[in-house]
Tab-separated table of C-alpha atoms and ligand atoms in Angstrom:
chain	number	residue	atom	x	y	z
A	293	ARG	CA	-8.950	-18.687	19.555
A	294	ALA	CA	-7.775	-15.073	18.227
A	295	VAL	CA	-11.371	-14.065	16.814
A	296	HIS	CA	-12.160	-15.186	20.696
A	297	ALA	CA	-10.078	-13.621	22.586
A	298	ALA	CA	-10.826	-10.082	21.028
A	299	ARG	CA	-14.469	-10.545	20.288
A	300	ALA	CA	-14.850	-10.708	24.815
A	301	ALA	CA	-11.798	-7.413	24.488
A	302	PHE	CA	-13.735	-5.576	22.465
A	303	GLU	CA	-16.826	-6.590	23.985
A	304	SER	CA	-15.902	-6.571	27.949
A	305	GLY	CA	-12.460	-5.407	28.031
A	306	PRO	CA	-11.418	-2.073	29.386
A	307	TRP	CA	-9.774	-1.101	25.672
A	308	PRO	CA	-13.400	0.178	23.435
A	309	LYS	CA	-14.251	2.257	26.530
A	310	MET	CA	-10.974	3.395	27.186
A	311	LYS	CA	-11.114	7.710	27.711
A	312	PRO	CA	-10.354	8.037	24.100
A	313	ALA	CA	-6.659	10.609	25.889
A	314	ASP	CA	-5.226	7.259	26.886
A	315	ARG	CA	-6.227	5.302	24.143
A	316	GLN	CA	-3.575	7.528	22.290
A	317	ARG	CA	-1.491	7.800	24.793
A	318	VAL	CA	-1.066	3.875	24.611
A	319	LEU	CA	-0.973	3.995	20.791
A	320	PHE	CA	1.422	6.863	21.382
A	321	LYS	CA	3.940	4.584	22.419
A	322	LEU	CA	3.793	2.717	20.665
A	323	GLY	CA	5.125	4.916	17.991
A	324	ASP	CA	7.684	5.799	20.322
A	325	LEU	CA	8.324	2.053	20.672
A	326	VAL	CA	8.475	0.667	16.858
A	327	LEU	CA	11.253	4.055	16.785
A	328	GLU	CA	12.783	3.019	19.950
A	329	HIS	CA	13.726	-0.451	18.225
A	330	ALA	CA	13.762	0.773	14.477
A	331	ASP	CA	16.861	-1.250	13.943
A	332	GLU	CA	15.717	-4.512	14.881
A	333	LEU	CA	12.662	-3.660	13.754
A	334	ALA	CA	14.826	-2.757	10.133
A	335	ARG	CA	16.889	-5.857	10.734
A	336	LEU	CA	13.846	-8.128	10.161
A	337	GLU	CA	12.477	-6.946	7.612
A	338	THR	CA	14.710	-7.131	5.549
A	339	LEU	CA	15.676	-10.250	6.554
A	340	ASP	CA	12.295	-12.140	6.240
A	341	ASN	CA	11.499	-9.397	2.736
A	342	GLY	CA	15.010	-9.299	1.087
A	343	LYS	CA	14.254	-5.369	0.426
A	344	PRO	CA	17.627	-2.659	1.241
A	345	ILE	CA	17.850	-2.454	4.812
A	346	PHE	CA	18.379	1.677	3.346
A	347	GLU	CA	15.102	1.503	2.606
A	348	SER	CA	13.275	-0.283	5.918
A	349	ARG	CA	15.307	1.070	8.719
A	350	GLN	CA	14.938	5.166	6.375
A	351	VAL	CA	11.245	4.382	5.025
A	352	ASP	CA	9.888	1.405	6.542
A	353	ILE	CA	9.595	1.152	10.231
A	354	PRO	CA	9.742	5.211	10.667
A	355	MET	CA	6.457	5.755	8.565
A	356	VAL	CA	5.104	2.241	11.414
A	357	ALA	CA	5.673	4.990	13.305
A	358	ASN	CA	4.279	7.961	11.501
A	359	CYS	CA	1.573	5.662	11.320
A	360	PHE	CA	0.554	5.318	15.080
A	361	HIS	CA	1.420	8.616	16.277
A	362	TYR	CA	-0.474	10.006	13.599
A	363	PHE	CA	-4.058	8.078	14.489
A	364	ALA	CA	-3.190	8.117	17.714
A	365	GLY	CA	-3.931	11.414	17.670
A	366	TRP	CA	-7.679	11.634	16.169
A	367	ALA	CA	-8.542	9.017	18.824
A	368	THR	CA	-10.057	11.760	20.614
A	369	LYS	CA	-11.089	13.518	17.322
A	370	LEU	CA	-13.095	11.153	15.889
A	371	ALA	CA	-16.070	14.055	16.874
A	372	GLY	CA	-19.994	14.675	15.575
A	373	GLU	CA	-22.435	16.907	14.931
A	374	THR	CA	-25.659	18.418	16.774
A	375	LEU	CA	-27.560	17.950	13.314
A	376	PRO	CA	-30.993	20.731	13.142
A	377	VAL	CA	-33.682	18.531	11.774
A	378	ASN	CA	-36.711	19.867	14.011
A	379	PRO	CA	-36.531	21.512	17.480
A	380	ALA	CA	-39.095	18.821	19.107
A	381	TYR	CA	-35.401	16.841	18.623
A	382	PHE	CA	-32.061	16.592	19.645
A	383	ASN	CA	-29.784	14.440	17.175
A	384	TYR	CA	-27.004	13.762	16.480
A	385	PRO	CA	-24.497	11.316	15.375
A	386	LEU	CA	-22.428	8.592	17.194
A	387	ARG	CA	-19.222	7.161	15.226
A	388	GLU	CA	-18.795	3.293	17.441
A	389	PRO	CA	-16.372	1.095	15.989
A	390	LEU	CA	-16.983	-1.306	13.569
A	391	GLY	CA	-16.003	-4.624	16.743
A	392	VAL	CA	-12.873	-6.579	15.348
A	393	VAL	CA	-11.724	-5.964	12.338
A	394	ALA	CA	-9.314	-8.795	10.331
A	395	ALA	CA	-6.139	-7.000	8.509
A	396	ILE	CA	-4.159	-8.920	5.971
A	397	ILE	CA	-1.302	-8.099	5.194
A	398	PRO	CA	0.700	-8.516	2.179
A	399	TRP	CA	4.441	-9.354	1.475
A	400	ASN	CA	5.872	-6.105	0.479
A	401	PHE	CA	6.077	-3.566	2.786
A	402	PRO	CA	4.591	-5.964	5.598
A	403	MET	CA	4.814	-4.058	8.775
A	404	ILE	CA	3.855	-0.221	6.675
A	405	MET	CA	0.283	-2.529	6.444
A	406	VAL	CA	0.092	-3.289	9.616
A	407	GLY	CA	0.489	0.360	10.231
A	408	TRP	CA	-1.776	1.614	7.948
A	409	LYS	CA	-4.597	-1.619	8.854
A	410	ALA	CA	-3.638	-1.783	13.255
A	411	ALA	CA	-3.134	2.545	14.323
A	412	PRO	CA	-6.620	3.481	12.804
A	413	ALA	CA	-8.506	0.382	13.691
A	414	LEU	CA	-7.332	0.332	17.356
A	415	ALA	CA	-7.357	4.550	16.514
A	416	ALA	CA	-11.205	4.848	16.551
A	417	GLY	CA	-11.134	1.767	19.173
A	418	ASN	CA	-11.542	-1.380	17.878
A	419	CYS	CA	-10.353	-4.586	18.484
A	420	VAL	CA	-7.516	-6.144	15.284
A	421	ILE	CA	-7.097	-9.173	14.500
A	422	VAL	CA	-2.879	-8.840	12.215
A	423	LYS	CA	-2.875	-12.099	9.872
A	424	PRO	CA	-0.026	-11.517	7.744
A	425	ALA	CA	1.721	-12.435	4.885
A	426	GLU	CA	2.927	-16.821	4.758
A	427	LEU	CA	6.304	-15.072	3.659
A	428	THR	CA	7.567	-12.086	6.109
A	429	PRO	CA	5.296	-12.284	9.254
A	430	LEU	CA	8.633	-11.386	11.706
A	431	THR	CA	7.724	-7.672	12.125
A	432	ALA	CA	4.181	-7.619	13.177
A	433	ILE	CA	4.777	-10.363	15.105
A	434	ARG	CA	8.198	-7.776	17.292
A	435	LEU	CA	5.231	-5.503	16.901
A	436	GLY	CA	2.394	-7.925	18.854
A	437	GLU	CA	4.525	-7.412	21.660
A	438	LEU	CA	5.694	-3.658	21.847
A	439	ALA	CA	1.902	-3.358	21.639
A	440	LEU	CA	1.303	-4.874	25.006
A	441	ALA	CA	4.908	-3.069	26.493
A	442	ALA	CA	3.470	-0.185	25.252
A	443	GLY	CA	-0.101	-0.537	26.926
A	444	VAL	CA	-2.508	-2.493	24.415
A	445	PRO	CA	-4.715	-4.562	26.696
A	446	PRO	CA	-4.315	-8.623	25.229
A	447	GLY	CA	-6.505	-9.609	22.790
A	448	VAL	CA	-6.830	-6.449	21.662
A	449	LEU	CA	-3.885	-6.814	18.915
A	450	ASN	CA	-3.995	-10.029	18.162
A	451	ILE	CA	-1.143	-11.174	15.815
A	452	LEU	CA	-2.060	-14.327	13.981
A	453	PRO	CA	0.698	-15.675	11.226
A	454	GLY	CA	-0.409	-18.944	9.312
A	455	LYS	CA	-1.729	-19.213	5.722
A	456	GLY	CA	-3.686	-17.352	3.345
A	457	SER	CA	-5.484	-20.473	2.390
A	458	ILE	CA	-6.355	-21.494	5.521
A	459	ALA	CA	-5.773	-18.867	8.249
A	460	GLY	CA	-6.636	-16.243	6.332
A	461	GLU	CA	-10.080	-17.861	4.990
A	462	ALA	CA	-11.242	-18.412	7.707
A	463	LEU	CA	-11.341	-14.654	8.888
A	464	VAL	CA	-12.520	-14.338	5.918
A	465	ARG	CA	-15.203	-16.491	7.045
A	466	HIS	CA	-15.692	-16.274	10.272
A	467	PRO	CA	-19.460	-14.582	11.789
A	468	GLY	CA	-17.155	-12.870	14.750
A	469	VAL	CA	-14.758	-10.925	12.178
A	470	ASP	CA	-17.026	-7.289	11.369
A	471	LYS	CA	-14.437	-6.668	8.517
A	472	VAL	CA	-12.218	-7.395	6.897
A	473	SER	CA	-8.983	-4.212	5.760
A	474	PHE	CA	-7.217	-6.384	2.556
A	475	THR	CA	-4.490	-6.154	0.857
A	476	GLY	CA	-2.877	-7.937	-1.918
A	477	SER	CA	-3.731	-9.438	-4.998
A	478	THR	CA	-7.206	-8.672	-7.597
A	479	GLU	CA	-7.492	-12.108	-7.374
A	480	ILE	CA	-8.002	-12.792	-4.104
A	481	GLY	CA	-9.387	-9.155	-3.981
A	482	ARG	CA	-12.415	-10.511	-5.706
A	483	HIS	CA	-12.304	-13.857	-3.814
A	484	ILE	CA	-12.869	-11.964	-0.149
A	485	MET	CA	-15.458	-10.393	-1.367
A	486	LYS	CA	-17.532	-13.404	-2.326
A	487	ALA	CA	-16.372	-15.189	0.330
A	488	GLY	CA	-17.096	-11.858	2.719
A	489	ALA	CA	-20.411	-12.082	1.789
A	490	ASP	CA	-22.382	-13.697	3.845
A	491	THR	CA	-21.570	-13.036	6.708
A	492	MET	CA	-22.032	-8.900	5.642
A	493	LYS	CA	-17.615	-8.144	5.823
A	494	LYS	CA	-17.302	-4.372	5.348
A	495	LEU	CA	-14.153	-4.734	3.552
A	496	THR	CA	-11.812	-2.259	1.641
A	497	LEU	CA	-10.011	-3.749	-0.844
A	498	GLU	CA	-5.865	-1.974	-1.767
A	499	LEU	CA	-5.003	-3.870	-4.480
A	500	GLY	CA	-2.992	-4.714	-7.908
A	501	GLY	CA	-1.572	-1.485	-9.464
A	502	LYS	CA	-0.429	-0.718	-13.355
A	503	SER	CA	0.443	3.224	-11.974
A	504	PRO	CA	0.731	4.836	-15.347
A	505	ASN	CA	3.853	7.357	-14.363
A	506	ILE	CA	3.574	10.385	-17.860
A	507	VAL	CA	6.947	12.468	-19.265
A	508	PHE	CA	6.137	15.707	-21.127
A	509	ALA	CA	8.403	17.049	-23.334
A	510	ASP	CA	7.781	19.235	-21.157
A	511	ALA	CA	9.566	18.085	-17.915
A	512	ASP	CA	12.596	17.997	-16.117
A	513	LEU	CA	14.195	15.392	-17.678
A	514	ASP	CA	16.781	14.581	-15.367
A	515	VAL	CA	14.187	14.952	-11.986
A	516	ALA	CA	12.181	13.400	-13.763
A	517	VAL	CA	14.357	10.258	-14.877
A	518	LYS	CA	15.864	9.457	-11.731
A	519	GLY	CA	11.861	9.744	-10.948
A	520	VAL	CA	10.405	6.938	-13.008
A	521	ALA	CA	13.202	5.431	-12.308
A	522	ALA	CA	12.188	5.050	-8.478
A	523	GLY	CA	9.586	5.197	-9.362
A	524	ILE	CA	9.315	1.029	-10.552
A	525	PHE	CA	12.607	0.301	-8.436
A	526	TYR	CA	12.161	1.061	-5.274
A	527	GLY	CA	11.165	-1.590	-2.974
A	528	LYS	CA	12.498	-4.516	-6.271
A	529	GLY	CA	9.519	-2.653	-7.327
A	530	GLU	CA	7.144	-4.880	-5.536
A	531	VAL	CA	5.257	-2.611	-4.983
A	532	CYS	CA	1.321	-1.937	-5.593
A	533	ALA	CA	2.130	1.545	-6.549
A	534	ALA	CA	4.922	0.943	-8.565
A	535	GLY	CA	5.156	3.451	-11.733
A	536	SER	CA	5.373	0.612	-13.775
A	537	ARG	CA	4.210	1.885	-17.350
A	538	LEU	CA	5.799	5.125	-18.350
A	539	LEU	CA	4.081	6.643	-20.944
A	540	VAL	CA	6.450	9.494	-22.309
A	541	GLU	CA	5.685	11.573	-24.863
A	542	ALA	CA	7.372	10.516	-28.817
A	543	SER	CA	8.631	14.453	-29.083
A	544	ILE	CA	11.368	13.532	-26.034
A	545	ALA	CA	10.861	9.023	-26.500
A	546	ASP	CA	14.543	8.268	-27.555
A	547	GLU	CA	16.386	10.658	-25.537
A	548	PHE	CA	14.347	9.775	-22.620
A	549	VAL	CA	14.982	5.771	-22.660
A	550	ALA	CA	18.205	5.870	-23.227
A	551	LYS	CA	18.890	7.561	-20.540
A	552	LEU	CA	16.520	5.888	-18.195
A	553	ALA	CA	18.191	3.054	-19.462
A	554	GLU	CA	21.361	4.509	-18.177
A	555	ARG	CA	20.376	4.452	-14.819
A	556	ALA	CA	19.792	1.048	-14.665
A	557	GLN	CA	22.560	0.219	-15.944
A	558	LYS	CA	24.170	1.498	-12.787
A	559	LEU	CA	21.271	0.489	-10.770
A	560	LYS	CA	23.170	-3.040	-9.195
A	561	PRO	CA	21.820	-5.194	-7.260
A	562	GLY	CA	23.495	-6.230	-3.013
A	563	ASP	CA	23.204	-7.655	-0.185
A	564	PRO	CA	20.088	-6.006	0.596
A	565	LEU	CA	22.219	-6.286	4.400
A	566	ASP	CA	24.891	-3.861	3.611
A	567	PRO	CA	24.105	-0.096	3.821
A	568	LYS	CA	24.783	1.625	0.712
A	569	THR	CA	22.291	-1.522	-1.308
A	570	ARG	CA	19.617	0.377	-3.317
A	571	LEU	CA	18.325	-2.683	-5.084
A	572	GLY	CA	17.475	-6.215	-2.840
A	573	ALA	CA	16.082	-9.076	-3.634
A	574	LEU	CA	13.154	-10.048	-5.548
A	575	VAL	CA	11.006	-12.107	-1.821
A	576	SER	CA	11.519	-15.083	-2.843
A	577	GLU	CA	11.915	-17.596	-5.707
A	578	LYS	CA	8.344	-17.760	-7.267
A	579	GLN	CA	8.523	-14.459	-7.831
A	580	MET	CA	11.382	-13.806	-9.448
A	581	ASN	CA	10.637	-16.565	-11.893
A	582	THR	CA	6.936	-14.844	-12.677
A	583	VAL	CA	9.371	-11.705	-12.807
A	584	LEU	CA	11.308	-13.738	-15.646
A	585	GLY	CA	8.345	-14.679	-16.878
A	586	TYR	CA	7.319	-11.576	-17.856
A	587	VAL	CA	9.723	-10.498	-19.568
A	588	GLU	CA	9.969	-13.394	-21.528
A	589	THR	CA	6.361	-12.660	-22.644
A	590	GLY	CA	7.183	-8.565	-22.365
A	591	THR	CA	10.098	-9.942	-25.584
A	592	LYS	CA	7.696	-12.771	-28.007
A	593	GLU	CA	5.657	-9.755	-27.635
A	594	GLY	CA	7.394	-6.537	-29.483
A	595	ALA	CA	8.997	-5.059	-26.422
A	596	LYS	CA	13.119	-4.295	-27.375
A	597	LEU	CA	14.944	-4.917	-23.896
A	598	VAL	CA	17.163	-2.051	-23.669
A	599	ALA	CA	18.281	-2.993	-19.548
A	600	GLY	CA	18.952	-5.906	-16.957
A	601	GLY	CA	16.272	-8.643	-18.572
A	602	LYS	CA	18.200	-10.925	-16.037
A	603	ARG	CA	18.581	-12.789	-12.426
A	604	ALA	CA	21.277	-11.528	-10.304
A	605	PRO	CA	22.706	-13.622	-8.475
A	606	ILE	CA	25.598	-12.622	-6.042
A	607	ASN	CA	27.782	-14.765	-5.618
A	608	GLY	CA	25.910	-18.173	-7.043
A	609	LYS	CA	22.803	-17.474	-4.866
A	610	GLY	CA	19.424	-14.540	-4.192
A	611	TRP	CA	17.073	-14.194	-5.822
A	612	PHE	CA	18.104	-11.065	-7.654
A	613	VAL	CA	16.952	-8.868	-11.129
A	614	GLU	CA	18.119	-6.221	-12.503
A	615	PRO	CA	16.552	-3.136	-13.380
A	616	THR	CA	15.003	-3.753	-16.557
A	617	VAL	CA	13.410	-1.822	-19.135
A	618	LEU	CA	11.846	-3.409	-22.670
A	619	ASP	CA	11.000	0.119	-24.816
A	620	GLN	CA	8.757	0.089	-27.423
A	621	VAL	CA	5.433	-1.595	-25.667
A	622	ASP	CA	2.195	-1.240	-27.345
A	623	ASN	CA	-0.230	-0.635	-24.278
A	624	ALA	CA	-2.648	-3.347	-25.181
A	625	MET	CA	0.230	-6.185	-24.771
A	626	ARG	CA	0.715	-7.741	-21.798
A	627	VAL	CA	3.212	-6.332	-20.040
A	628	ALA	CA	1.230	-2.821	-19.767
A	629	GLN	CA	-2.168	-4.782	-19.132
A	630	GLU	CA	-0.696	-7.571	-16.539
A	631	GLU	CA	1.646	-6.160	-13.034
A	632	ILE	CA	3.473	-8.263	-13.793
A	633	PHE	CA	5.914	-6.701	-9.140
A	634	GLY	CA	8.840	-7.212	-10.018
A	635	PRO	CA	12.041	-4.615	-11.017
A	636	VAL	CA	10.177	-3.816	-14.882
A	637	LEU	CA	9.328	-0.985	-16.071
A	638	SER	CA	7.424	-0.711	-20.136
A	639	VAL	CA	7.705	1.961	-22.277
A	640	ILE	CA	4.798	3.417	-24.014
A	641	ARG	CA	4.611	6.191	-26.101
A	642	PHE	CA	2.473	9.161	-26.564
A	643	THR	CA	1.962	11.379	-29.126
A	644	ASP	CA	-0.430	14.487	-27.308
A	645	VAL	CA	-2.394	14.880	-23.502
A	646	ASP	CA	-5.686	13.147	-25.024
A	647	ASP	CA	-3.824	10.259	-26.458
A	648	ALA	CA	-1.307	10.162	-22.050
A	649	VAL	CA	-4.485	9.843	-20.730
A	650	LYS	CA	-6.838	7.832	-22.725
A	651	GLN	CA	-3.858	5.256	-22.764
A	652	ALA	CA	-3.066	6.136	-19.210
A	653	ASN	CA	-6.755	4.968	-18.757
A	654	ASP	CA	-6.869	2.076	-20.507
A	655	SER	CA	-6.212	-0.430	-17.648
A	656	PRO	CA	-8.683	-2.300	-15.203
A	657	PHE	CA	-6.476	-0.539	-12.183
A	658	GLY	CA	-6.554	2.318	-11.513
A	659	LEU	CA	-3.613	2.688	-7.492
A	660	ALA	CA	-1.436	5.448	-8.370
A	661	ALA	CA	0.290	7.382	-12.106
A	662	GLY	CA	2.623	10.161	-11.737
A	663	VAL	CA	2.268	13.944	-13.980
A	664	TRP	CA	5.777	14.349	-14.668
A	665	THR	CA	5.804	18.314	-16.684
A	666	ARG	CA	6.451	22.196	-15.548
A	667	ASP	CA	3.563	23.261	-17.267
A	668	VAL	CA	1.540	24.540	-13.355
A	669	LYS	CA	-2.503	24.001	-16.099
A	670	LYS	CA	-1.740	21.006	-17.552
A	671	ALA	CA	-0.450	18.934	-14.035
A	672	HIS	CA	-3.883	19.468	-12.553
A	673	ALA	CA	-5.595	19.433	-15.872
A	674	VAL	CA	-4.132	15.513	-16.562
A	675	ALA	CA	-4.024	14.391	-12.696
A	676	ARG	CA	-7.630	15.198	-12.942
A	677	ARG	CA	-8.763	13.232	-16.475
A	678	LEU	CA	-6.972	9.777	-14.823
A	679	GLN	CA	-8.743	7.088	-12.455
A	680	ALA	CA	-6.364	6.472	-10.511
A	681	GLY	CA	-6.833	6.661	-6.752
A	682	THR	CA	-3.121	8.777	-5.873
A	683	VAL	CA	-1.663	11.231	-8.723
A	684	TRP	CA	2.206	12.626	-8.007
A	685	ILE	CA	2.895	15.821	-9.630
A	686	ASN	CA	6.749	16.021	-10.882
A	687	MET	CA	7.228	12.745	-7.788
A	688	TYR	CA	6.467	9.522	-6.925
A	689	ASN	CA	6.653	7.155	-4.274
A	690	PHE	CA	5.500	9.460	-1.220
A	691	TYR	CA	3.020	8.621	1.657
A	692	ASP	CA	2.116	9.716	5.032
A	693	ALA	CA	-0.084	8.861	7.142
A	694	GLY	CA	-2.339	12.321	6.491
A	695	MET	CA	-3.795	11.038	2.828
A	696	PRO	CA	-5.614	8.682	2.074
A	697	PHE	CA	-5.031	5.985	-0.009
A	698	GLY	CA	-6.790	3.208	-2.321
A	699	GLY	CA	-7.828	2.516	-5.453
A	700	TYR	CA	-9.892	2.960	-9.118
A	701	LYS	CA	-12.081	0.328	-10.550
A	702	ALA	CA	-10.077	-3.208	-10.617
A	703	SER	CA	-6.828	-1.805	-7.439
A	704	GLY	CA	-10.781	-1.672	-4.946
A	705	PHE	CA	-12.543	0.548	-2.884
A	706	GLY	CA	-12.342	2.433	0.102
A	707	ARG	CA	-9.541	4.270	1.189
A	708	ASP	CA	-5.615	3.433	4.484
A	709	LEU	CA	-4.872	6.386	5.940
A	710	GLY	CA	-5.639	9.446	6.236
A	711	PRO	CA	-9.375	10.982	7.768
A	712	GLU	CA	-10.709	9.152	4.952
A	713	CYS	CA	-9.939	5.892	6.683
A	714	LEU	CA	-11.275	6.029	9.650
A	715	ARG	CA	-14.809	6.435	8.111
A	716	ASP	CA	-14.152	2.616	6.943
A	717	TYR	CA	-13.298	1.392	10.570
A	718	THR	CA	-16.192	3.455	12.540
A	719	GLN	CA	-20.306	3.482	11.462
A	720	VAL	CA	-22.184	5.704	11.899
A	721	LYS	CA	-25.708	5.366	14.780
A	722	SER	CA	-27.834	8.530	14.192
A	723	VAL	CA	-29.212	9.312	17.489
A	724	TRP	CA	-32.879	10.907	18.125
A	725	VAL	CA	-33.922	12.583	21.332
A	726	SER	CA	-37.732	13.839	21.923
A	727	ILE	CA	-37.342	17.210	23.465
A	728	GLU	CA	-40.814	18.715	23.341
B	923	ADP	P1	0.583	-10.939	-2.604
B	923	ADP	O1	0.229	-11.633	-4.787
B	923	ADP	O2	0.661	-9.958	-2.742
B	923	ADP	O3	1.090	-12.195	-2.288
B	923	ADP	P2	-2.374	-12.053	-2.025
B	923	ADP	O4	-3.534	-11.678	-2.997
B	923	ADP	O5	-1.880	-14.013	-2.411
B	923	ADP	O6	-0.937	-11.280	-2.855
B	923	ADP	O7	-1.806	-12.226	-0.689
B	923	ADP	C1	-1.943	-11.054	0.449
B	923	ADP	C2	-2.170	-11.388	1.713
B	923	ADP	O8	-3.008	-12.407	1.779
B	923	ADP	C3	-1.467	-12.573	2.395
B	923	ADP	O9	-1.653	-11.993	3.433
B	923	ADP	C4	-2.989	-14.360	1.738
B	923	ADP	O10	-2.145	-15.276	3.007
B	923	ADP	C5	-3.602	-14.178	2.393
B	923	ADP	N1	-4.722	-14.770	1.167
B	923	ADP	C6	-3.984	-15.318	1.245
B	923	ADP	N2	-5.161	-15.610	0.577
B	923	ADP	C7	-6.550	-16.113	1.143
B	923	ADP	C8	-7.349	-16.417	1.076
B	923	ADP	N3	-8.625	-16.909	0.483
B	923	ADP	N4	-8.335	-16.056	2.519
B	923	ADP	C9	-7.819	-15.236	3.285
B	923	ADP	N5	-5.952	-13.689	3.252
B	923	ADP	C10	-5.751	-15.257	1.969
């Protein structure tokens, strides 16, 4: 029914034919409504996901509004150009929407991911079906209501909660869906590629990561310690781009790891609804057990636990895990190669620039990377050599609606955000006109 509603809205509703300036106004209004309801939405997000209200209120919800405000502006700017092929013809490309886009959303950023995908898809004139993760559907549902209030016509943005294996799978196989934009595990991403082949789905896949955060000896170490800690502990480490491998230059490694471990020990999990809390609860008991299982695997493989490693219940309850640092990790170990998706940092030493780049790239994933150095030349040279869709230099985990985000290698293809993603939500028709 959701696909039929979206198809009808696309084929005979007002949205794709609307004046771009009107579409822009509606999407901008939706951005405003998100900000007006920021407290309510942030609370829903925290209740659903367990992330601290500080993060939901200061980062997630403003980012969702940022997406709608930014992409609203694109509705009026998706221009083509005339192409000089032959004086006998007038040639121009028409950039058109794809039709119906299914956005399949993970539980770690339940509302941000809707903003990342729905805002550009709608700006380009598509109709959208959002399938939130089964654990975290609340903010997407509320956004659907706000979209109607903003003037998005019925059928244009459909929110379809349900299980991945049922609702998600049905969208991936449905002939009435033109494109699937998915963020989630590499395993399900591979499955979606195969399952979508019969109906020739266009795809954007943003998948897992095991991102290296590379600290050179010439970095401002105090700033780097803070950045590396935030890079893995922000969002409880349930972040695709989490800097989950620390690559640290051997000459400063002991000093750096000691500072990091001290910082990790000071960061205590707390009630996610308390505005002072900076580390929340993992999303589920299952996820907590996966994360704790990896800590055990790491120590069995020979890593040295220098901070955390345990469950940290509050009043005997909750899926809280201490910020954890595993030192003496070898890049071949499972805790260096597999995505843990929790507050667990694996520390690996390197000897020089070539060794750092080699170990950083020795991963199936290529989502993001960090480089910490005061040497400008080294920073840019290393950024070019890293196989990653995002490189942060002397910063980590920053995002903006205007900057493309996505993966190299097994971290996927296609891009969310930035002007780049609009290519992935449109198709080009070449029009030829005889004028002689
Ligand atoms: P995570 O590990 O982040 O939970 P998943 O890849 O399991 O990542 O889930 C991400 C999203 O994909 C969720 O919305 C989930 O319901 C959905 N999903 C899971 N299985 C399928 C499937 N077979 N087809 C389509 N979507 C699916």
